[in-house]
Coordinates of C-alpha atoms in Angstrom, one line a residue:
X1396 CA 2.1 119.3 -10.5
X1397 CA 5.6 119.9 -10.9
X1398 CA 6.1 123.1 -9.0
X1399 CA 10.1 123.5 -9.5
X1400 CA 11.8 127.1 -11.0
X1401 CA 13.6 126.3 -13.8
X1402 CA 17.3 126.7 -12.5
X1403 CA 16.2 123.8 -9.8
X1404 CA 16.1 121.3 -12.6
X1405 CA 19.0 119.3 -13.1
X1406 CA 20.8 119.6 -16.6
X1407 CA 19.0 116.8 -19.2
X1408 CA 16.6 116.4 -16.9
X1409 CA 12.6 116.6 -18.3
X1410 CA 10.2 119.1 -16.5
X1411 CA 6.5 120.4 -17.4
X1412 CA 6.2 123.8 -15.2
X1413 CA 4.7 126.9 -15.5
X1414 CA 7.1 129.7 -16.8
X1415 CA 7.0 133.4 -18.5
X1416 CA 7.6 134.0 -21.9
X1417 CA 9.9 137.2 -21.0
X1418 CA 10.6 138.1 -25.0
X1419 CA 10.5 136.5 -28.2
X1420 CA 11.7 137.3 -31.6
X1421 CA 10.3 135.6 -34.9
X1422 CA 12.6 134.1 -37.4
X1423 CA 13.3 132.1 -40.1
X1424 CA 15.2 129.3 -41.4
X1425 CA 17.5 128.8 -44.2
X1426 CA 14.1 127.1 -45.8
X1427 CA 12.3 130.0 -45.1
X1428 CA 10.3 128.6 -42.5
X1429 CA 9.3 130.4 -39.1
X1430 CA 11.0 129.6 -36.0
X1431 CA 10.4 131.1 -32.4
X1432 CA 13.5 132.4 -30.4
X1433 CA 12.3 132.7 -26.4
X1434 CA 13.6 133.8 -23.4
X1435 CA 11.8 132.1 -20.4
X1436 CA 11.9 133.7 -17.1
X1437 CA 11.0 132.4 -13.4
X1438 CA 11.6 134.0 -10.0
X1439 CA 15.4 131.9 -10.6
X1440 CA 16.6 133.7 -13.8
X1441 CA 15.9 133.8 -17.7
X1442 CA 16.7 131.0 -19.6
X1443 CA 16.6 130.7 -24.0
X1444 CA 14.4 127.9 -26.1
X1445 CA 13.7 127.5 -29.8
X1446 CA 10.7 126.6 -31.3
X1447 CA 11.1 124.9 -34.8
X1448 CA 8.2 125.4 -37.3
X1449 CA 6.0 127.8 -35.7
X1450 CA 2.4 127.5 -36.8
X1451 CA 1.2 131.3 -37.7
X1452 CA -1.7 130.8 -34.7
X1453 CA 1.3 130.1 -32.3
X1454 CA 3.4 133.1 -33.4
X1455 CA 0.1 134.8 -32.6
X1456 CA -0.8 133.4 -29.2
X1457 CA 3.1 132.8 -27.4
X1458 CA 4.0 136.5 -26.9
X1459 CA 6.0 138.8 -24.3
X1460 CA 4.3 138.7 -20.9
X1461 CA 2.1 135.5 -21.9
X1462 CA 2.8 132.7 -19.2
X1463 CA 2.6 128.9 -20.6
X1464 CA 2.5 125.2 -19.8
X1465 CA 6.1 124.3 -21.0
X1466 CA 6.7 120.7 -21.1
X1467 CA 10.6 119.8 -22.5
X1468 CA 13.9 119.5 -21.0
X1469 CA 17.1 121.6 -19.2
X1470 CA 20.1 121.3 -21.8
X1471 CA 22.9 122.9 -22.7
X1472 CA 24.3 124.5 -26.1
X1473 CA 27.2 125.8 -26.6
X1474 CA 28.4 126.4 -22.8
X1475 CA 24.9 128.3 -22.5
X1476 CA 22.0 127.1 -20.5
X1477 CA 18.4 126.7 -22.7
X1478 CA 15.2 124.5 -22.7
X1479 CA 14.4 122.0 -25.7
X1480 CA 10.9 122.6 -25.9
X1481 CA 8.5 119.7 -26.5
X1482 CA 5.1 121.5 -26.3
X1483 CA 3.4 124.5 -24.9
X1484 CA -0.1 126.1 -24.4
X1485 CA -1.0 129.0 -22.7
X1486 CA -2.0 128.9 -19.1
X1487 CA -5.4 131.0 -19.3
X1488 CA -7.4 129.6 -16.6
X1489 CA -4.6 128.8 -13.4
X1490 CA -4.9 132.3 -12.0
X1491 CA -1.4 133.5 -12.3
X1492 CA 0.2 136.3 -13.0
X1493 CA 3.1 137.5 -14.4
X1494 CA 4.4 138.6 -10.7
X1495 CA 4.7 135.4 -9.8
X1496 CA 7.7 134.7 -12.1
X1497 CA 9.3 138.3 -11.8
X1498 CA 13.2 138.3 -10.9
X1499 CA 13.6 140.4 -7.7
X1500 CA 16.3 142.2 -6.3
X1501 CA 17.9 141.8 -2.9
X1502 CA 17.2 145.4 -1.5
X1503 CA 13.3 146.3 -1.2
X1504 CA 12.0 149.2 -3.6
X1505 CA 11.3 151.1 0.0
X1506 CA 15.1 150.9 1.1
X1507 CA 16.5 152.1 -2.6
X1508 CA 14.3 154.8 -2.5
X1509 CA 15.3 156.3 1.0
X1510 CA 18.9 155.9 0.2
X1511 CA 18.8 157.5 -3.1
X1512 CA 16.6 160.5 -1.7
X1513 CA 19.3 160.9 1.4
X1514 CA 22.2 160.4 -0.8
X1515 CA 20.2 163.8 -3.2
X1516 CA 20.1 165.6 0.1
X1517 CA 24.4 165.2 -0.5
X1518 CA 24.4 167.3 -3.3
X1519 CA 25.6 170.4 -2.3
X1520 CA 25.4 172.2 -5.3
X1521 CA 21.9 173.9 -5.8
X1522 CA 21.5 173.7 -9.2
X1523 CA 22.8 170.1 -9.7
X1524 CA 20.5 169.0 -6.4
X1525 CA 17.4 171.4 -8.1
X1526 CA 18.0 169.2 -11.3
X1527 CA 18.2 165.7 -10.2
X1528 CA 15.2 166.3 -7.7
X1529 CA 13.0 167.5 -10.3
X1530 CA 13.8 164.4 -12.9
X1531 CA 13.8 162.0 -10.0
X1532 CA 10.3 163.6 -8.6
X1533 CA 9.3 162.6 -12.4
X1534 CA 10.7 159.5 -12.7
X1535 CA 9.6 158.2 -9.1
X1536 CA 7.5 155.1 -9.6
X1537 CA 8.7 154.2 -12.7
X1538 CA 12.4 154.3 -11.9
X1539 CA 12.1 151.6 -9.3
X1540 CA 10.2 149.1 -11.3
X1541 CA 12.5 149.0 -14.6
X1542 CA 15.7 147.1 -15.0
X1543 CA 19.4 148.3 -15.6
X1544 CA 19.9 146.5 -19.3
X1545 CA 17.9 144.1 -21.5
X1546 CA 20.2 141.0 -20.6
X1547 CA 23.6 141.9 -19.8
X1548 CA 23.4 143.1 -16.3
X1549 CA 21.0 144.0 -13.3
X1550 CA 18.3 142.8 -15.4
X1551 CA 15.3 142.4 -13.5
X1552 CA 12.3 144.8 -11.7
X1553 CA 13.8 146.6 -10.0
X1554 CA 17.4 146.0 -11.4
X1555 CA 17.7 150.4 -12.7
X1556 CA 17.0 151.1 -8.6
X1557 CA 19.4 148.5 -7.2
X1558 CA 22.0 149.4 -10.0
X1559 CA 22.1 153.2 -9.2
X1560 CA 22.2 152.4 -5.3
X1561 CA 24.7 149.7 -5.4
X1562 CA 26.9 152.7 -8.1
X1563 CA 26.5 155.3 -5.2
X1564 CA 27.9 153.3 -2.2
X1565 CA 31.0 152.3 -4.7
X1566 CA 31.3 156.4 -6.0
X1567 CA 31.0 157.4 -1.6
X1568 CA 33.8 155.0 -1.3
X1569 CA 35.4 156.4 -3.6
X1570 CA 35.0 160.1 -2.9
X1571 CA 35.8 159.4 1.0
X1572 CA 39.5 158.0 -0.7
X1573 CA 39.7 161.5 -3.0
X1574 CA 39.0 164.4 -1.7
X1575 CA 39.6 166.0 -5.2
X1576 CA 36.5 164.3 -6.2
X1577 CA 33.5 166.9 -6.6
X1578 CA 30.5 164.8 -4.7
X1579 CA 27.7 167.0 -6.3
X1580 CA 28.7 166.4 -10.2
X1581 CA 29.7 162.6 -8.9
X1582 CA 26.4 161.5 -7.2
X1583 CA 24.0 163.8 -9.5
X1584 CA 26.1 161.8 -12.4
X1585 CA 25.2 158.7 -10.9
X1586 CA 22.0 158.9 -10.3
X1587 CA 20.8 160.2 -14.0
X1588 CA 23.3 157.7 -15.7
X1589 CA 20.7 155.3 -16.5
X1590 CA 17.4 157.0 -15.3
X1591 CA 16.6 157.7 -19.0
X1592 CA 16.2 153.7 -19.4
X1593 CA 12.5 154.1 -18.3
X1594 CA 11.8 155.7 -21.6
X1595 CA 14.6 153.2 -23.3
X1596 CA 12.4 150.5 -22.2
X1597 CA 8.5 149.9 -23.9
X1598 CA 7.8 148.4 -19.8
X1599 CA 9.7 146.9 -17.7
X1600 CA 8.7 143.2 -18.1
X1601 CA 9.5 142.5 -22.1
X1602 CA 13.6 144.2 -22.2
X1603 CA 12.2 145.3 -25.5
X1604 CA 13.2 148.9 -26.9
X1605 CA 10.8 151.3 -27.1
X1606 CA 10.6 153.4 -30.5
X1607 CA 12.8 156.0 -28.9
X1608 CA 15.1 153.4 -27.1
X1609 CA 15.7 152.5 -30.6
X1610 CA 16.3 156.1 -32.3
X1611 CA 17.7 157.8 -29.4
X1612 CA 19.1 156.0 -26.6
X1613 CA 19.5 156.5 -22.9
X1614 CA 22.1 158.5 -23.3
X1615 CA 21.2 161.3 -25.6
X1616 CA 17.1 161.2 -23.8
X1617 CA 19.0 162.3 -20.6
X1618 CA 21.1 164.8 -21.8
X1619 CA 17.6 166.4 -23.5
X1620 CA 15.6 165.9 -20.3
X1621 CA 18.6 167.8 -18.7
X1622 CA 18.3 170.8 -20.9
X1623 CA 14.5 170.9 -20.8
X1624 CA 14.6 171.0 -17.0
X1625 CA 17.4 173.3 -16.4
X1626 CA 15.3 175.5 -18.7
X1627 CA 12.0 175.1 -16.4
X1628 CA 14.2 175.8 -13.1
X1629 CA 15.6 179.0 -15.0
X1630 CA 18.8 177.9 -16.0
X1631 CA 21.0 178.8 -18.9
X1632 CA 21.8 176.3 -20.6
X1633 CA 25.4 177.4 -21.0
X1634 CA 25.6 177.4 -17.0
X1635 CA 28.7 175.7 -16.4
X1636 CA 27.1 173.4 -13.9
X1637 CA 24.4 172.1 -16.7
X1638 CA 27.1 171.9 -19.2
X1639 CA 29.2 169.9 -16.6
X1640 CA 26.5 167.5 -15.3
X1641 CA 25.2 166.8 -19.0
X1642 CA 28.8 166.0 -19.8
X1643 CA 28.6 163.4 -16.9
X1644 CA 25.4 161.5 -18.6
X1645 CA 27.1 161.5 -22.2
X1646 CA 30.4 160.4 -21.5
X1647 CA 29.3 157.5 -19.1
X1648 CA 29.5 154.8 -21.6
X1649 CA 33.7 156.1 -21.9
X1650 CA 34.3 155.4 -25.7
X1651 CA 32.2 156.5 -29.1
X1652 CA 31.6 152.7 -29.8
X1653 CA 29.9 152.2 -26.9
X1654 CA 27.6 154.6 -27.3
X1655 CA 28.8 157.8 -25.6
X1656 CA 28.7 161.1 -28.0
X1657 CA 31.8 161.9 -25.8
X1658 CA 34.9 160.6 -24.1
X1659 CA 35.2 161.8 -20.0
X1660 CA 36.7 164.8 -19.7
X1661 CA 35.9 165.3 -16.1
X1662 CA 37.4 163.7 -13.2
X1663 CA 34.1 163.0 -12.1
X1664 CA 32.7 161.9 -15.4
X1665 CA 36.4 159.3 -15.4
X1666 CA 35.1 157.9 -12.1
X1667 CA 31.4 157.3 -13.2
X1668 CA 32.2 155.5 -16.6
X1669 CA 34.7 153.5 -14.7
X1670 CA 32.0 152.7 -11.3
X1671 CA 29.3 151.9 -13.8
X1672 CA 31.7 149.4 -16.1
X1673 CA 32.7 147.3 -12.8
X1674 CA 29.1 147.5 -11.0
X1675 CA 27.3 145.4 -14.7
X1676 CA 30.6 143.3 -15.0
X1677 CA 30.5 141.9 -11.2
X1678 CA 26.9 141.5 -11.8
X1679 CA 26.9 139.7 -14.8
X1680 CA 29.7 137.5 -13.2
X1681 CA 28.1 136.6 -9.8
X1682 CA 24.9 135.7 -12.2
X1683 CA 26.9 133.5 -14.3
X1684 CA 28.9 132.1 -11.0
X1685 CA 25.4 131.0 -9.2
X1686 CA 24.7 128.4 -11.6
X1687 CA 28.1 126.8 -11.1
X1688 CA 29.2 124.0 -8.8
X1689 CA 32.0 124.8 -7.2
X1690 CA 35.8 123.4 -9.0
X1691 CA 34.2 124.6 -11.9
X1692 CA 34.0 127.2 -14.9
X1693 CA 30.7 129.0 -15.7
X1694 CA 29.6 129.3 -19.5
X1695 CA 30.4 132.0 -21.9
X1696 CA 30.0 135.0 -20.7
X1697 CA 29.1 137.9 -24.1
X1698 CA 29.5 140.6 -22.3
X1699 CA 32.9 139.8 -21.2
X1700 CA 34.8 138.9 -24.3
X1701 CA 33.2 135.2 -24.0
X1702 CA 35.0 134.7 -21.3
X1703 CA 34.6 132.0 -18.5
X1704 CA 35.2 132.1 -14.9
X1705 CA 35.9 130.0 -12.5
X1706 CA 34.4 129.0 -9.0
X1707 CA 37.0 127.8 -6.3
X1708 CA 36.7 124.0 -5.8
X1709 CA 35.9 122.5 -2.5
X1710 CA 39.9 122.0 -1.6
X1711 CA 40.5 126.0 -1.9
X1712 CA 37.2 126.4 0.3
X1713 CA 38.4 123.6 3.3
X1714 CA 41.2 125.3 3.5
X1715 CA 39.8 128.9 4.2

Protein backbone atom coordinates (compact mmCIF):
# COMPACT_ATOMS: atom_id res chain seq x y z
CA UNK A 1 0.00 0.00 0.00
CA UNK A 2 1.39 3.19 -0.96
CA UNK A 3 1.18 5.17 2.29
CA UNK A 4 2.86 8.56 0.99
CA UNK A 5 0.95 12.36 1.45
CA UNK A 6 0.55 13.74 -1.64
CA UNK A 7 3.27 16.61 -1.51
CA UNK A 8 5.92 13.54 -0.89
CA UNK A 9 5.39 12.50 -4.47
CA UNK A 10 7.67 13.63 -6.87
CA UNK A 11 6.26 15.85 -9.85
CA UNK A 12 5.11 13.26 -12.91
CA UNK A 13 5.42 10.67 -10.77
CA UNK A 14 2.19 7.92 -10.51
CA UNK A 15 0.76 7.24 -6.97
CA UNK A 16 -2.58 5.27 -5.74
CA UNK A 17 -3.21 6.75 -1.99
CA UNK A 18 -5.77 7.49 0.08
CA UNK A 19 -6.83 11.30 0.08
CA UNK A 20 -9.86 13.79 1.05
CA UNK A 21 -12.03 15.12 -1.28
CA UNK A 22 -11.89 18.76 0.63
CA UNK A 23 -14.54 20.51 -2.01
CA UNK A 24 -15.80 20.05 -5.28
CA UNK A 25 -17.69 22.03 -7.74
CA UNK A 26 -19.80 20.57 -10.81
CA UNK A 27 -19.24 21.94 -14.26
CA UNK A 28 -19.54 21.77 -17.69
CA UNK A 29 -17.82 21.77 -20.83
CA UNK A 30 -18.15 23.72 -23.92
CA UNK A 31 -20.12 20.36 -25.12
CA UNK A 32 -22.23 20.62 -22.38
CA UNK A 33 -20.88 17.72 -20.64
CA UNK A 34 -20.25 17.40 -16.76
CA UNK A 35 -16.85 17.66 -15.40
CA UNK A 36 -15.68 17.46 -11.63
CA UNK A 37 -13.37 20.35 -10.35
CA UNK A 38 -11.56 18.86 -6.82
CA UNK A 39 -9.54 20.03 -4.25
CA UNK A 40 -7.72 17.02 -2.59
CA UNK A 41 -6.42 17.45 0.85
CA UNK A 42 -3.84 15.37 3.09
CA UNK A 43 -2.20 16.17 6.38
CA UNK A 44 0.67 17.94 3.61
CA UNK A 45 -1.68 20.53 1.97
CA UNK A 46 -4.64 20.76 -0.70
CA UNK A 47 -3.88 20.05 -4.05
CA UNK A 48 -6.58 20.57 -7.46
CA UNK A 49 -7.75 17.53 -10.09
CA UNK A 50 -10.31 17.44 -12.87
CA UNK A 51 -12.42 14.79 -13.60
CA UNK A 52 -13.53 14.70 -17.38
CA UNK A 53 -17.04 13.23 -18.09
CA UNK A 54 -18.50 12.66 -14.83
CA UNK A 55 -21.08 9.86 -14.76
CA UNK A 56 -24.36 11.38 -12.81
CA UNK A 57 -23.72 8.29 -10.04
CA UNK A 58 -20.16 9.82 -9.57
CA UNK A 59 -21.27 13.40 -9.17
CA UNK A 60 -23.50 11.74 -6.54
CA UNK A 61 -21.06 9.60 -4.60
CA UNK A 62 -17.43 11.97 -4.76
CA UNK A 63 -18.62 14.79 -2.46
CA UNK A 64 -17.00 17.29 0.25
CA UNK A 65 -15.73 15.29 3.25
CA UNK A 66 -15.87 11.85 1.24
CA UNK A 67 -12.27 10.15 1.32
CA UNK A 68 -11.26 8.00 -1.91
CA UNK A 69 -8.86 5.57 -3.45
CA UNK A 70 -7.16 8.02 -5.98
CA UNK A 71 -5.01 6.31 -8.46
CA UNK A 72 -3.28 9.05 -11.06
CA UNK A 73 -0.29 11.19 -11.15
CA UNK A 74 1.50 14.68 -9.49
CA UNK A 75 1.67 17.20 -12.47
CA UNK A 76 1.77 20.51 -12.99
CA UNK A 77 -0.39 23.15 -15.00
CA UNK A 78 0.17 26.35 -15.44
CA UNK A 79 2.98 26.96 -12.64
CA UNK A 80 0.26 25.30 -10.22
CA UNK A 81 0.49 21.92 -8.62
CA UNK A 82 -2.71 19.37 -9.43
CA UNK A 83 -3.32 15.52 -9.74
CA UNK A 84 -4.37 13.92 -13.36
CA UNK A 85 -6.78 11.54 -12.09
CA UNK A 86 -6.93 8.02 -13.52
CA UNK A 87 -9.65 6.48 -11.32
CA UNK A 88 -11.24 6.72 -8.00
CA UNK A 89 -13.75 4.86 -5.58
CA UNK A 90 -14.65 5.58 -2.37
CA UNK A 91 -12.94 4.13 0.58
CA UNK A 92 -16.00 2.83 2.64
CA UNK A 93 -14.61 -0.07 4.37
CA UNK A 94 -10.63 1.01 5.51
CA UNK A 95 -11.75 2.67 8.70
CA UNK A 96 -10.63 6.13 8.17
CA UNK A 97 -11.59 9.21 8.88
CA UNK A 98 -11.59 12.48 7.73
CA UNK A 99 -9.09 13.48 10.75
CA UNK A 100 -6.61 11.59 9.43
CA UNK A 101 -6.06 13.97 6.42
CA UNK A 102 -6.83 17.26 8.34
CA UNK A 103 -4.13 20.17 7.90
CA UNK A 104 -2.95 21.21 11.38
CA UNK A 105 -1.50 24.12 12.76
CA UNK A 106 1.75 24.48 14.50
CA UNK A 107 0.38 25.81 17.89
CA UNK A 108 -2.02 23.33 19.87
CA UNK A 109 -5.84 24.44 20.16
CA UNK A 110 -4.86 24.44 24.19
CA UNK A 111 -2.04 27.05 23.78
CA UNK A 112 -4.24 29.57 21.34
CA UNK A 113 -6.82 29.50 23.65
CA UNK A 114 -4.84 30.54 26.89
CA UNK A 115 -3.08 33.23 25.03
CA UNK A 116 -6.14 34.74 23.50
CA UNK A 117 -8.04 34.59 26.98
CA UNK A 118 -4.78 36.32 28.80
CA UNK A 119 -4.27 38.72 25.97
CA UNK A 120 -8.77 39.58 26.86
CA UNK A 121 -7.63 40.01 30.42
CA UNK A 122 -5.38 43.26 28.48
CA UNK A 123 -8.31 44.95 27.56
CA UNK A 124 -8.64 47.67 29.82
CA UNK A 125 -11.60 49.10 28.69
CA UNK A 126 -14.74 47.43 30.44
CA UNK A 127 -17.09 47.62 27.85
CA UNK A 128 -14.75 46.60 24.96
CA UNK A 129 -13.40 43.51 27.46
CA UNK A 130 -17.42 42.86 28.54
CA UNK A 131 -17.99 42.52 24.67
CA UNK A 132 -15.33 40.46 23.30
CA UNK A 133 -15.74 37.97 26.39
CA UNK A 134 -19.22 37.53 25.88
CA UNK A 135 -18.86 36.69 21.87
CA UNK A 136 -15.68 34.70 22.55
CA UNK A 137 -17.63 32.69 25.53
CA UNK A 138 -20.09 32.08 22.44
CA UNK A 139 -17.80 31.30 19.96
CA UNK A 140 -15.45 29.08 22.20
CA UNK A 141 -15.34 25.65 20.53
CA UNK A 142 -16.24 26.56 17.34
CA UNK A 143 -13.63 29.34 16.93
CA UNK A 144 -10.74 27.02 17.34
CA UNK A 145 -11.73 24.44 14.85
CA UNK A 146 -12.56 26.71 11.74
CA UNK A 147 -9.98 28.17 9.29
CA UNK A 148 -9.00 31.84 8.51
CA UNK A 149 -10.07 31.79 4.52
CA UNK A 150 -11.38 29.18 2.02
CA UNK A 151 -7.89 28.96 0.22
CA UNK A 152 -5.95 32.02 0.27
CA UNK A 153 -4.46 31.94 3.73
CA UNK A 154 -4.35 30.06 7.19
CA UNK A 155 -6.53 27.68 5.74
CA UNK A 156 -6.81 24.73 7.71
CA UNK A 157 -8.54 23.47 11.43
CA UNK A 158 -7.59 25.44 13.30
CA UNK A 159 -6.15 28.18 10.87
CA UNK A 160 -9.16 31.30 12.39
CA UNK A 161 -7.33 30.39 16.11
CA UNK A 162 -3.64 30.44 14.89
CA UNK A 163 -4.47 33.54 12.55
CA UNK A 164 -5.93 35.76 15.42
CA UNK A 165 -2.95 34.63 17.81
CA UNK A 166 -0.24 35.00 15.39
CA UNK A 167 -2.24 38.99 14.56
CA UNK A 168 -2.06 39.74 18.41
CA UNK A 169 1.79 39.08 18.98
CA UNK A 170 2.41 41.35 15.67
CA UNK A 171 -0.44 44.27 17.06
CA UNK A 172 1.66 43.83 21.04
CA UNK A 173 4.70 44.51 19.03
CA UNK A 174 3.37 46.99 17.63
CA UNK A 175 1.65 48.85 20.47
CA UNK A 176 4.96 48.32 22.72
CA UNK A 177 6.63 50.62 19.53
CA UNK A 178 3.46 53.33 19.81
CA UNK A 179 2.41 54.33 22.79
CA UNK A 180 -0.37 56.35 20.93
CA UNK A 181 -1.85 53.11 20.13
CA UNK A 182 -5.13 52.39 22.26
CA UNK A 183 -4.51 48.53 23.26
CA UNK A 184 -8.25 47.87 24.19
CA UNK A 185 -9.90 48.99 20.66
CA UNK A 186 -6.49 47.25 19.09
CA UNK A 187 -6.63 43.69 20.62
CA UNK A 188 -10.66 43.70 20.96
CA UNK A 189 -10.32 44.58 17.03
CA UNK A 190 -8.19 41.75 16.54
CA UNK A 191 -9.73 39.35 18.04
CA UNK A 192 -13.40 39.82 16.46
CA UNK A 193 -11.86 40.55 12.95
CA UNK A 194 -12.48 37.27 11.65
CA UNK A 195 -14.51 35.44 14.50
CA UNK A 196 -17.65 35.97 12.47
CA UNK A 197 -15.96 33.30 9.84
CA UNK A 198 -17.58 30.46 11.93
CA UNK A 199 -20.94 31.49 10.67
CA UNK A 200 -19.12 32.42 7.14
CA UNK A 201 -18.24 28.95 6.97
CA UNK A 202 -21.13 25.81 6.47
CA UNK A 203 -18.15 23.64 8.84
CA UNK A 204 -14.96 23.83 8.99
CA UNK A 205 -13.87 20.89 6.71
CA UNK A 206 -15.59 21.87 3.12
CA UNK A 207 -14.28 26.01 2.80
CA UNK A 208 -17.71 26.26 1.48
CA UNK A 209 -19.98 29.38 2.27
CA UNK A 210 -22.72 28.98 4.28
CA UNK A 211 -26.08 30.77 3.03
CA UNK A 212 -25.23 33.78 5.11
CA UNK A 213 -21.43 33.66 4.28
CA UNK A 214 -22.85 34.13 0.94
CA UNK A 215 -25.49 37.12 1.66
CA UNK A 216 -23.80 38.69 4.37
CA UNK A 217 -20.29 38.24 5.00
CA UNK A 218 -17.89 38.20 7.92
CA UNK A 219 -17.80 41.47 8.06
CA UNK A 220 -21.24 42.86 8.32
CA UNK A 221 -22.30 39.30 10.76
CA UNK A 222 -19.71 40.87 13.28
CA UNK A 223 -20.73 44.22 13.31
CA UNK A 224 -24.53 42.75 14.00
CA UNK A 225 -23.39 40.30 16.61
CA UNK A 226 -21.70 43.49 18.07
CA UNK A 227 -24.85 45.48 18.41
CA UNK A 228 -26.89 42.58 19.61
CA UNK A 229 -24.47 42.09 22.49
CA UNK A 230 -23.73 45.51 23.48
CA UNK A 231 -27.58 45.61 23.74
CA UNK A 232 -27.71 42.40 26.13
CA UNK A 233 -24.82 43.94 28.39
CA UNK A 234 -26.87 47.24 28.47
CA UNK A 235 -25.16 49.31 26.17
CA UNK A 236 -26.25 52.02 23.84
CA UNK A 237 -25.64 51.46 20.85
CA UNK A 238 -24.42 54.95 20.17
CA UNK A 239 -21.74 54.50 23.09
CA UNK A 240 -18.75 55.70 21.59
CA UNK A 241 -16.83 52.63 22.56
CA UNK A 242 -19.43 50.25 20.47
CA UNK A 243 -19.42 52.70 17.70
CA UNK A 244 -15.57 52.62 17.83
CA UNK A 245 -14.97 48.85 18.12
CA UNK A 246 -17.69 48.10 15.42
CA UNK A 247 -15.76 50.61 13.20
CA UNK A 248 -12.66 48.36 13.93
CA UNK A 249 -14.52 44.96 12.39
CA UNK A 250 -15.91 46.99 9.26
CA UNK A 251 -12.99 48.79 8.15
CA UNK A 252 -10.60 45.75 8.52
CA UNK A 253 -10.64 44.71 4.98
CA UNK A 254 -9.19 48.78 4.34
CA UNK A 255 -10.86 49.52 0.88
CA UNK A 256 -14.82 49.12 -0.35
CA UNK A 257 -13.62 46.52 -2.97
CA UNK A 258 -12.43 44.42 -0.69
CA UNK A 259 -15.23 44.16 1.19
CA UNK A 260 -15.20 46.69 4.03
CA UNK A 261 -18.45 49.02 4.20
CA UNK A 262 -15.75 51.51 5.39
CA UNK A 263 -12.25 52.80 5.00
CA UNK A 264 -10.12 53.08 8.71
CA UNK A 265 -10.69 56.04 10.28
CA UNK A 266 -9.10 55.00 13.55
CA UNK A 267 -5.53 54.69 14.29
CA UNK A 268 -6.28 51.55 15.62
CA UNK A 269 -8.66 50.33 12.92
CA UNK A 270 -5.19 51.63 10.22
CA UNK A 271 -3.01 49.20 12.26
CA UNK A 272 -5.49 46.12 12.17
CA UNK A 273 -6.27 46.28 8.35
CA UNK A 274 -2.59 46.75 7.78
CA UNK A 275 -1.53 43.48 10.62
CA UNK A 276 -4.26 41.40 9.13
CA UNK A 277 -3.04 42.19 5.17
CA UNK A 278 0.80 41.07 6.08
CA UNK A 279 -0.18 38.09 8.61
CA UNK A 280 -2.51 36.06 5.14
CA UNK A 281 0.28 37.48 2.68
CA UNK A 282 3.38 35.80 4.69
CA UNK A 283 1.26 32.90 5.06
CA UNK A 284 0.29 32.35 1.76
CA UNK A 285 4.01 32.89 0.87
CA UNK A 286 5.73 30.51 3.32
CA UNK A 287 2.94 27.92 1.85
CA UNK A 288 3.88 28.46 -1.56
CA UNK A 289 7.87 28.63 -0.54
CA UNK A 290 7.59 24.97 1.15
CA UNK A 291 7.06 23.28 -2.03
CA UNK A 292 10.08 24.88 -3.53
CA UNK A 293 13.67 23.57 -3.88
CA UNK A 294 15.84 25.99 -3.00
CA UNK A 295 17.52 28.41 -6.27
CA UNK A 296 14.16 28.44 -7.27
CA UNK A 297 10.72 30.36 -7.88
CA UNK A 298 7.44 29.01 -6.46
CA UNK A 299 4.22 28.98 -8.78
CA UNK A 300 1.70 31.72 -9.21
CA UNK A 301 0.67 33.02 -6.31
CA UNK A 302 -3.52 34.66 -6.92
CA UNK A 303 -3.58 36.23 -4.05
CA UNK A 304 -0.57 38.28 -4.71
CA UNK A 305 -1.04 39.71 -8.07
CA UNK A 306 0.22 36.13 -9.64
CA UNK A 307 3.20 36.78 -8.46
CA UNK A 308 6.22 34.36 -7.92
CA UNK A 309 8.80 34.27 -5.27
CA UNK A 310 11.83 33.05 -4.98
CA UNK A 311 13.79 30.67 -2.48
CA UNK A 312 17.59 31.53 -1.98
CA UNK A 313 19.78 28.94 -3.80
CA UNK A 314 22.27 26.82 -1.98
CA UNK A 315 25.32 29.45 -2.77
CA UNK A 316 23.32 32.37 -0.78
CA UNK A 317 22.69 29.62 2.07
CA UNK A 318 26.77 28.38 2.22
CA UNK A 319 27.57 31.56 2.56
CA UNK A 320 25.39 32.46 5.68
Amino acid sequence: MDNRRIYDIPKQEKFEIYILIKNVQVLKDRNDREYMAFTFQDKSGTIVGMYWSALPEEVKKFTSGTIVRLRGMRDIYNGQPQVKIVQMRVAEEEGLSPNDFIIEGPISKEEMQKEIADTIKEIVHPKIRAIVQTIMSQYRESFYSYPAAKSHHHAFIGGLGFHTLSMLRLAKAIANQYPVIDKSLLYGGVILHDAAKVIEFKDPLSGEYSLEGNLIGHISLMGQKISLVAKQLGYQQKDEAVVLLKHMILAHHGEYEYGSPVRPQLLEAEVLHRIDDLDAKLNMIENHLKEVEPGHFSSKIVGLESRTFYKPGDEYLQDK
